[in-house]
XYZ file of N, CA and C in Angstrom:
477
model
N 11.112 7.324 -2.303
C 12.207 6.363 -2.373
C 13.162 6.686 -3.531
N 14.407 6.342 -3.364
C 15.399 6.474 -4.425
C 15.512 5.130 -5.126
N 15.219 5.144 -6.422
C 15.266 3.918 -7.219
C 16.280 4.115 -8.332
N 17.189 3.160 -8.444
C 18.184 3.200 -9.511
C 17.776 2.217 -10.597
N 17.770 2.718 -11.832
C 17.571 1.873 -13.006
C 18.933 1.665 -13.648
N 19.223 0.447 -14.006
C 20.468 0.108 -14.690
C 20.079 -0.690 -15.943
N 19.740 0.011 -17.039
C 19.125 -0.649 -18.190
C 20.078 -1.345 -19.154
N 21.368 -1.232 -18.937
C 22.310 -1.831 -19.872
C 22.666 -3.257 -19.514
N 23.434 -3.848 -20.395
C 24.017 -5.175 -20.182
C 25.102 -5.325 -21.235
N 26.334 -5.402 -20.804
C 27.440 -5.410 -21.760
C 27.512 -6.698 -22.575
N 26.872 -7.754 -22.107
C 26.906 -9.042 -22.803
C 26.314 -8.946 -24.206
N 25.273 -8.123 -24.368
C 24.647 -7.979 -25.674
C 23.219 -7.508 -25.558
N 22.639 -7.091 -26.677
C 21.294 -6.516 -26.652
C 20.195 -7.489 -26.239
N 20.425 -8.777 -26.367
C 19.356 -9.715 -26.000
C 19.081 -9.716 -24.500
N 20.029 -9.230 -23.685
C 19.828 -9.187 -22.233
C 19.195 -7.874 -21.775
N 18.880 -6.989 -22.722
C 18.349 -5.677 -22.350
C 16.837 -5.613 -22.553
N 16.145 -5.274 -21.483
C 14.720 -4.956 -21.566
C 14.630 -3.649 -22.344
N 13.616 -3.478 -23.146
C 13.557 -2.333 -24.056
C 13.419 -0.995 -23.338
N 13.975 0.029 -23.956
C 13.978 1.386 -23.389
C 12.570 1.868 -23.070
N 11.624 1.592 -23.951
C 10.241 2.032 -23.740
C 9.669 1.431 -22.463
N 10.026 0.191 -22.186
C 9.540 -0.466 -20.971
C 10.150 0.150 -19.720
N 11.446 0.425 -19.775
C 12.080 1.092 -18.624
C 11.446 2.456 -18.382
N 11.184 3.197 -19.456
C 10.566 4.523 -19.304
C 9.171 4.405 -18.706
N 8.385 3.469 -19.204
C 7.032 3.283 -18.672
C 7.074 2.883 -17.196
N 7.989 2.000 -16.837
C 8.142 1.604 -15.439
C 8.545 2.803 -14.585
N 9.487 3.595 -15.063
C 9.937 4.773 -14.308
C 8.784 5.738 -14.069
N 7.955 5.947 -15.079
C 6.794 6.838 -14.933
C 5.833 6.285 -13.880
N 5.584 4.985 -13.909
C 4.722 4.366 -12.893
C 5.292 4.585 -11.495
N 6.589 4.399 -11.347
C 7.228 4.571 -10.037
C 7.186 6.028 -9.577
N 7.380 6.952 -10.502
C 7.313 8.373 -10.153
C 5.890 8.774 -9.773
N 4.930 8.346 -10.573
C 3.538 8.752 -10.349
C 2.909 8.077 -9.131
N 3.111 6.781 -8.988
C 2.416 6.034 -7.940
C 3.182 5.918 -6.626
N 4.502 6.016 -6.696
C 5.326 5.856 -5.484
C 6.132 7.109 -5.158
N 5.978 8.146 -5.975
C 6.719 9.406 -5.768
C 8.225 9.152 -5.712
N 8.683 8.249 -6.533
C 10.090 7.853 -6.538
C 10.964 8.871 -7.256
N 12.183 8.989 -6.762
C 13.239 9.702 -7.474
C 13.987 8.635 -8.261
N 14.166 8.883 -9.558
C 14.800 7.896 -10.427
C 16.203 8.357 -10.799
N 17.152 7.480 -10.592
C 18.533 7.704 -10.998
C 18.871 6.589 -11.981
N 19.503 6.939 -13.096
C 19.860 5.924 -14.091
C 21.379 5.846 -14.196
N 21.883 4.617 -14.156
C 23.318 4.380 -14.281
C 23.595 3.524 -15.508
N 24.844 3.543 -15.912
C 25.271 2.735 -17.038
C 26.655 3.155 -17.485
N 27.200 2.418 -18.412
C 28.521 2.747 -18.945
C 28.388 3.849 -19.990
N 29.517 4.442 -20.334
C 29.529 5.507 -21.340
C 28.896 5.023 -22.657
N 29.144 3.776 -23.007
C 28.600 3.210 -24.237
C 27.092 3.018 -24.221
N 26.470 3.179 -23.063
C 25.015 3.025 -22.953
C 24.288 4.366 -22.914
N 25.003 5.438 -23.220
C 24.423 6.786 -23.158
C 23.195 6.941 -24.045
N 23.253 6.434 -25.272
C 22.097 6.567 -26.180
C 20.884 5.821 -25.635
N 21.110 4.647 -25.085
C 20.023 3.874 -24.484
C 19.368 4.671 -23.365
N 20.180 5.230 -22.487
C 19.645 5.983 -21.350
C 18.974 7.271 -21.815
N 19.550 7.940 -22.796
C 18.919 9.147 -23.335
C 17.548 8.831 -23.920
N 17.415 7.679 -24.570
C 16.109 7.314 -25.129
C 15.098 7.051 -24.020
N 15.533 6.468 -22.911
C 14.639 6.260 -21.769
C 14.233 7.604 -21.184
N 15.214 8.452 -20.916
C 14.947 9.763 -20.305
C 14.029 10.614 -21.173
N 14.182 10.517 -22.490
C 13.359 11.333 -23.392
C 11.888 10.944 -23.355
N 11.595 9.723 -22.945
C 10.210 9.250 -22.869
C 9.567 9.515 -21.509
N 10.368 9.935 -20.546
C 9.856 10.161 -19.193
C 9.318 11.578 -19.059
N 8.234 11.728 -18.300
C 7.657 13.054 -18.092
C 8.474 13.861 -17.095
N 8.962 13.228 -16.031
C 9.858 13.878 -15.072
C 11.242 13.285 -15.296
N 12.180 14.121 -15.682
C 13.503 13.635 -16.063
C 14.244 13.010 -14.877
N 14.972 11.930 -15.139
C 15.726 11.252 -14.083
C 17.080 11.926 -13.856
N 17.734 11.542 -12.778
C 19.142 11.878 -12.594
C 19.913 10.899 -13.475
N 20.692 11.414 -14.399
C 21.394 10.562 -15.350
C 22.885 10.568 -15.029
N 23.384 9.474 -14.491
C 24.806 9.349 -14.179
C 25.506 8.362 -15.110
N 24.923 8.139 -16.268
C 25.488 7.204 -17.229
C 26.857 7.687 -17.700
N 27.841 6.811 -17.578
C 29.197 7.135 -17.995
C 29.944 8.054 -17.046
N 29.353 8.363 -15.899
C 29.959 9.320 -14.964
C 30.416 8.686 -13.658
N 30.393 7.377 -13.586
C 30.784 6.710 -12.342
C 31.916 5.725 -12.602
N 32.657 5.457 -11.558
C 33.577 4.326 -11.579
C 32.956 3.253 -10.685
N 33.627 2.155 -10.530
C 33.052 1.043 -9.766
C 32.792 1.428 -8.308
N 33.715 2.146 -7.701
C 33.559 2.544 -6.302
C 32.373 3.492 -6.131
N 32.270 4.485 -7.005
C 31.154 5.435 -6.926
C 29.827 4.727 -7.184
N 29.812 3.828 -8.171
C 28.592 3.077 -8.457
C 28.148 2.286 -7.226
N 29.075 1.610 -6.581
C 28.730 0.844 -5.372
C 28.205 1.768 -4.281
N 28.794 2.949 -4.151
C 28.311 3.915 -3.162
C 26.906 4.384 -3.464
N 26.624 4.652 -4.735
C 25.270 5.057 -5.129
C 24.274 3.943 -4.833
N 24.626 2.745 -5.250
C 23.735 1.605 -5.043
C 23.455 1.405 -3.554
N 24.461 1.600 -2.720
C 24.280 1.365 -1.280
C 23.277 2.328 -0.654
N 22.987 3.427 -1.334
C 22.018 4.409 -0.837
C 20.638 4.271 -1.470
N 20.475 3.311 -2.362
C 19.201 3.138 -3.059
C 18.214 2.354 -2.204
N 16.949 2.639 -2.428
C 15.889 1.847 -1.802
C 15.550 0.627 -2.648
N 15.867 0.707 -3.952
C 15.571 -0.383 -4.883
C 16.467 -0.224 -6.099
N 16.946 -1.347 -6.624
C 17.808 -1.365 -7.810
C 17.137 -2.246 -8.849
N 16.838 -1.678 -10.019
C 16.145 -2.411 -11.084
C 17.098 -2.529 -12.261
N 17.293 -3.750 -12.734
C 18.343 -3.999 -13.714
C 18.049 -5.236 -14.544
N 18.773 -5.349 -15.631
C 18.817 -6.599 -16.371
C 19.844 -7.499 -15.673
N 20.063 -8.670 -16.207
C 21.129 -9.553 -15.744
C 22.448 -8.845 -16.067
N 23.120 -8.329 -15.048
C 24.305 -7.495 -15.280
C 25.237 -7.540 -14.075
N 26.441 -7.026 -14.266
C 27.389 -6.926 -13.167
C 26.875 -6.086 -12.015
N 26.321 -4.880 -12.281
C 25.792 -4.074 -11.185
C 24.681 -4.768 -10.387
N 23.966 -5.697 -11.010
C 22.967 -6.479 -10.269
C 23.644 -7.210 -9.112
N 24.825 -7.764 -9.378
C 25.543 -8.509 -8.344
C 26.076 -7.583 -7.250
N 26.460 -6.367 -7.629
C 26.901 -5.392 -6.624
C 25.744 -5.083 -5.679
N 24.586 -4.756 -6.245
C 23.413 -4.441 -5.416
C 23.042 -5.622 -4.531
N 23.078 -6.810 -5.090
C 22.721 -7.998 -4.326
C 23.727 -8.249 -3.200
N 25.010 -8.036 -3.460
C 26.031 -8.212 -2.423
C 25.859 -7.192 -1.298
N 25.362 -5.993 -1.654
C 25.133 -4.943 -0.659
C 23.788 -5.096 0.054
N 23.044 -6.136 -0.330
C 21.728 -6.423 0.250
C 20.724 -5.296 0.020
N 20.870 -4.632 -1.136
C 19.887 -3.653 -1.590
C 18.830 -4.436 -2.360
N 17.551 -4.189 -2.143
C 16.528 -4.914 -2.899
C 16.745 -4.776 -4.412
N 16.710 -5.910 -5.090
C 16.978 -5.969 -6.526
C 15.773 -6.550 -7.250
N 15.383 -5.881 -8.322
C 14.471 -6.467 -9.301
C 15.339 -6.770 -10.509
N 15.506 -8.042 -10.834
C 16.365 -8.466 -11.934
C 15.499 -8.979 -13.081
N 15.614 -8.319 -14.220
C 14.828 -8.675 -15.400
C 15.693 -9.576 -16.278
N 15.254 -10.813 -16.422
C 16.027 -11.805 -17.161
C 15.355 -12.144 -18.477
N 16.163 -12.231 -19.524
C 15.688 -12.648 -20.834
C 16.269 -13.991 -21.208
N 17.381 -14.001 -21.970
C 17.894 -15.249 -22.523
C 18.736 -16.089 -21.574
N 19.053 -15.555 -20.400
C 19.929 -16.285 -19.486
C 19.144 -16.870 -18.319
N 19.747 -17.835 -17.675
C 19.087 -18.567 -16.601
C 19.514 -18.005 -15.240
N 18.576 -17.434 -14.470
C 18.944 -16.864 -13.177
C 19.465 -17.892 -12.176
N 19.226 -19.161 -12.409
C 19.785 -20.190 -11.522
C 21.311 -20.207 -11.589
N 21.856 -19.748 -12.722
C 23.307 -19.743 -12.906
C 23.936 -18.373 -12.674
N 23.178 -17.305 -12.943
C 23.787 -15.971 -12.908
C 23.157 -15.042 -11.885
N 22.370 -15.573 -10.962
C 21.872 -14.809 -9.823
C 20.762 -13.847 -10.147
N 20.369 -13.036 -9.190
C 20.923 -12.770 -7.871
C 20.780 -13.979 -6.939
N 21.743 -14.098 -6.036
C 21.827 -15.306 -5.233
C 21.349 -15.167 -3.800
N 21.005 -13.971 -3.366
C 20.503 -13.815 -1.999
C 19.351 -12.817 -1.983
N 18.626 -12.832 -0.911
C 17.520 -11.895 -0.719
C 18.071 -10.606 -0.126
N 17.429 -9.476 -0.337
C 16.135 -9.284 -0.989
C 16.286 -9.129 -2.503
N 15.584 -9.952 -3.247
C 15.637 -9.898 -4.706
C 14.418 -10.579 -5.297
N 14.044 -10.109 -6.470
C 12.989 -10.757 -7.249
C 13.472 -10.848 -8.686
N 13.261 -11.993 -9.290
C 13.621 -12.206 -10.691
C 12.343 -12.198 -11.504
N 12.353 -11.417 -12.574
C 11.233 -11.379 -13.508
C 11.717 -12.035 -14.791
N 11.065 -13.097 -15.197
C 11.417 -13.769 -16.450
C 10.187 -14.473 -16.994
N 10.240 -14.779 -18.264
C 9.157 -15.505 -18.915
C 9.689 -16.814 -19.474
N 8.931 -17.858 -19.249
C 9.297 -19.147 -19.827
C 8.730 -19.211 -21.238
N 9.591 -18.984 -22.195
C 9.199 -19.074 -23.603
C 9.900 -20.296 -24.194
N 9.391 -20.836 -25.308
C 9.931 -22.092 -25.835
C 11.436 -22.077 -26.127
N 11.983 -20.930 -26.468
C 13.405 -20.870 -26.833
C 14.315 -20.552 -25.645
N 13.756 -20.448 -24.447
C 14.531 -20.072 -23.259
C 15.108 -21.291 -22.573
N 16.288 -21.258 -22.001
C 17.278 -20.191 -22.098
C 18.202 -20.429 -23.288
N 18.384 -19.422 -24.085
C 19.249 -19.575 -25.257
C 20.649 -19.014 -25.019
N 20.750 -17.992 -24.176
C 22.013 -17.306 -23.864
C 22.651 -16.616 -25.065
N 21.857 -16.366 -26.105
C 22.388 -15.639 -27.265
C 22.633 -14.178 -26.918
N 23.667 -13.604 -27.523
C 23.945 -12.175 -27.353
C 22.934 -11.332 -28.127
N 22.504 -11.853 -29.257
C 21.475 -11.191 -30.060
C 20.412 -12.216 -30.392
N 19.157 -11.805 -30.274
C 18.054 -12.735 -30.503
C 17.859 -12.986 -31.997
N 17.834 -14.253 -32.417
C 17.587 -14.555 -33.821
C 16.092 -14.563 -34.169
N 15.250 -14.361 -33.163
C 13.806 -14.391 -33.382
C 13.211 -13.015 -33.121
N 12.290 -12.937 -32.186
C 11.575 -11.674 -31.944
C 11.772 -11.138 -30.531
N 12.769 -11.640 -29.812
C 13.096 -11.169 -28.456
C 11.922 -11.390 -27.498
N 11.187 -12.470 -27.729
C 9.951 -12.729 -26.969
C 10.177 -12.870 -25.471
N 11.354 -13.304 -25.065
C 11.609 -13.449 -23.624
C 11.584 -12.096 -22.915
N 11.965 -11.035 -23.609
C 11.940 -9.696 -23.018
C 10.666 -8.937 -23.378
N 10.207 -9.090 -24.596
C 8.995 -8.376 -25.029
C 7.789 -8.770 -24.180
N 7.758 -10.004 -23.725
C 6.595 -10.482 -22.972
C 6.582 -10.022 -21.510
N 7.619 -9.313 -21.072
C 7.645 -8.771 -19.703
C 7.061 -7.368 -19.732
N 5.958 -7.197 -19.015
C 5.194 -5.954 -19.029
C 5.648 -5.020 -17.901
N 5.760 -3.713 -18.166
C 6.142 -2.774 -17.107
C 5.244 -2.833 -15.869
N 3.965 -3.050 -16.059
C 3.050 -3.137 -14.914
C 3.401 -4.342 -14.034
N 3.795 -5.441 -14.659
C 4.210 -6.640 -13.917
C 5.468 -6.354 -13.085
N 6.408 -5.633 -13.671
C 7.630 -5.282 -12.939
C 7.295 -4.311 -11.810
N 6.396 -3.367 -12.078
C 5.966 -2.432 -11.037
C 5.366 -3.188 -9.852
N 4.538 -4.171 -10.124
C 3.936 -4.967 -9.044
C 5.013 -5.651 -8.209
N 6.057 -6.156 -8.864
C 7.151 -6.781 -8.122
C 7.889 -5.754 -7.264
N 8.003 -4.533 -7.762
C 8.673 -3.463 -7.005
C 7.946 -3.159 -5.702
N 6.635 -3.260 -5.727
C 5.850 -2.880 -4.551
C 6.192 -3.716 -3.319
N 6.655 -4.926 -3.532
C 7.046 -5.788 -2.413
C 8.179 -5.162 -1.594
N 8.996 -4.327 -2.241
C 10.177 -3.765 -1.589
C 10.030 -2.297 -1.208
N 8.925 -1.671 -1.597
C 8.761 -0.229 -1.332
C 7.735 0.032 -0.241
């Protein structure tokens, strides 16, 4: 399967699941599902994506900073699964009815989607949620508490 990871979120770092987690998830998908991994993002997210790719044993296709909106939508339309934080590309994938795994931290998916199936939202109910802060004033527990294995299990529903 072709799986696209979209690890960025322009709103701020509090909406981003950590690079190490994305890398661990990608390795699980490559090893257990024989997935081809493609990573997308804006030019400003290049360092984030490079850190993910550097932790992976089989390097992904890295199109970070190399797409426009039309090309991104075309890529997404060919994916078997789109894994992302709460982001604009999440809505593109959801509108195209591509299966979406949406990882939510400080924001409430009831307000910011995805709004149709096929989609799964991964989030943790922590005492400070939803805060909607751009940067976490605490320990980023809403994202830290989401385990790559848990996200992998959610992916299996769509693969």
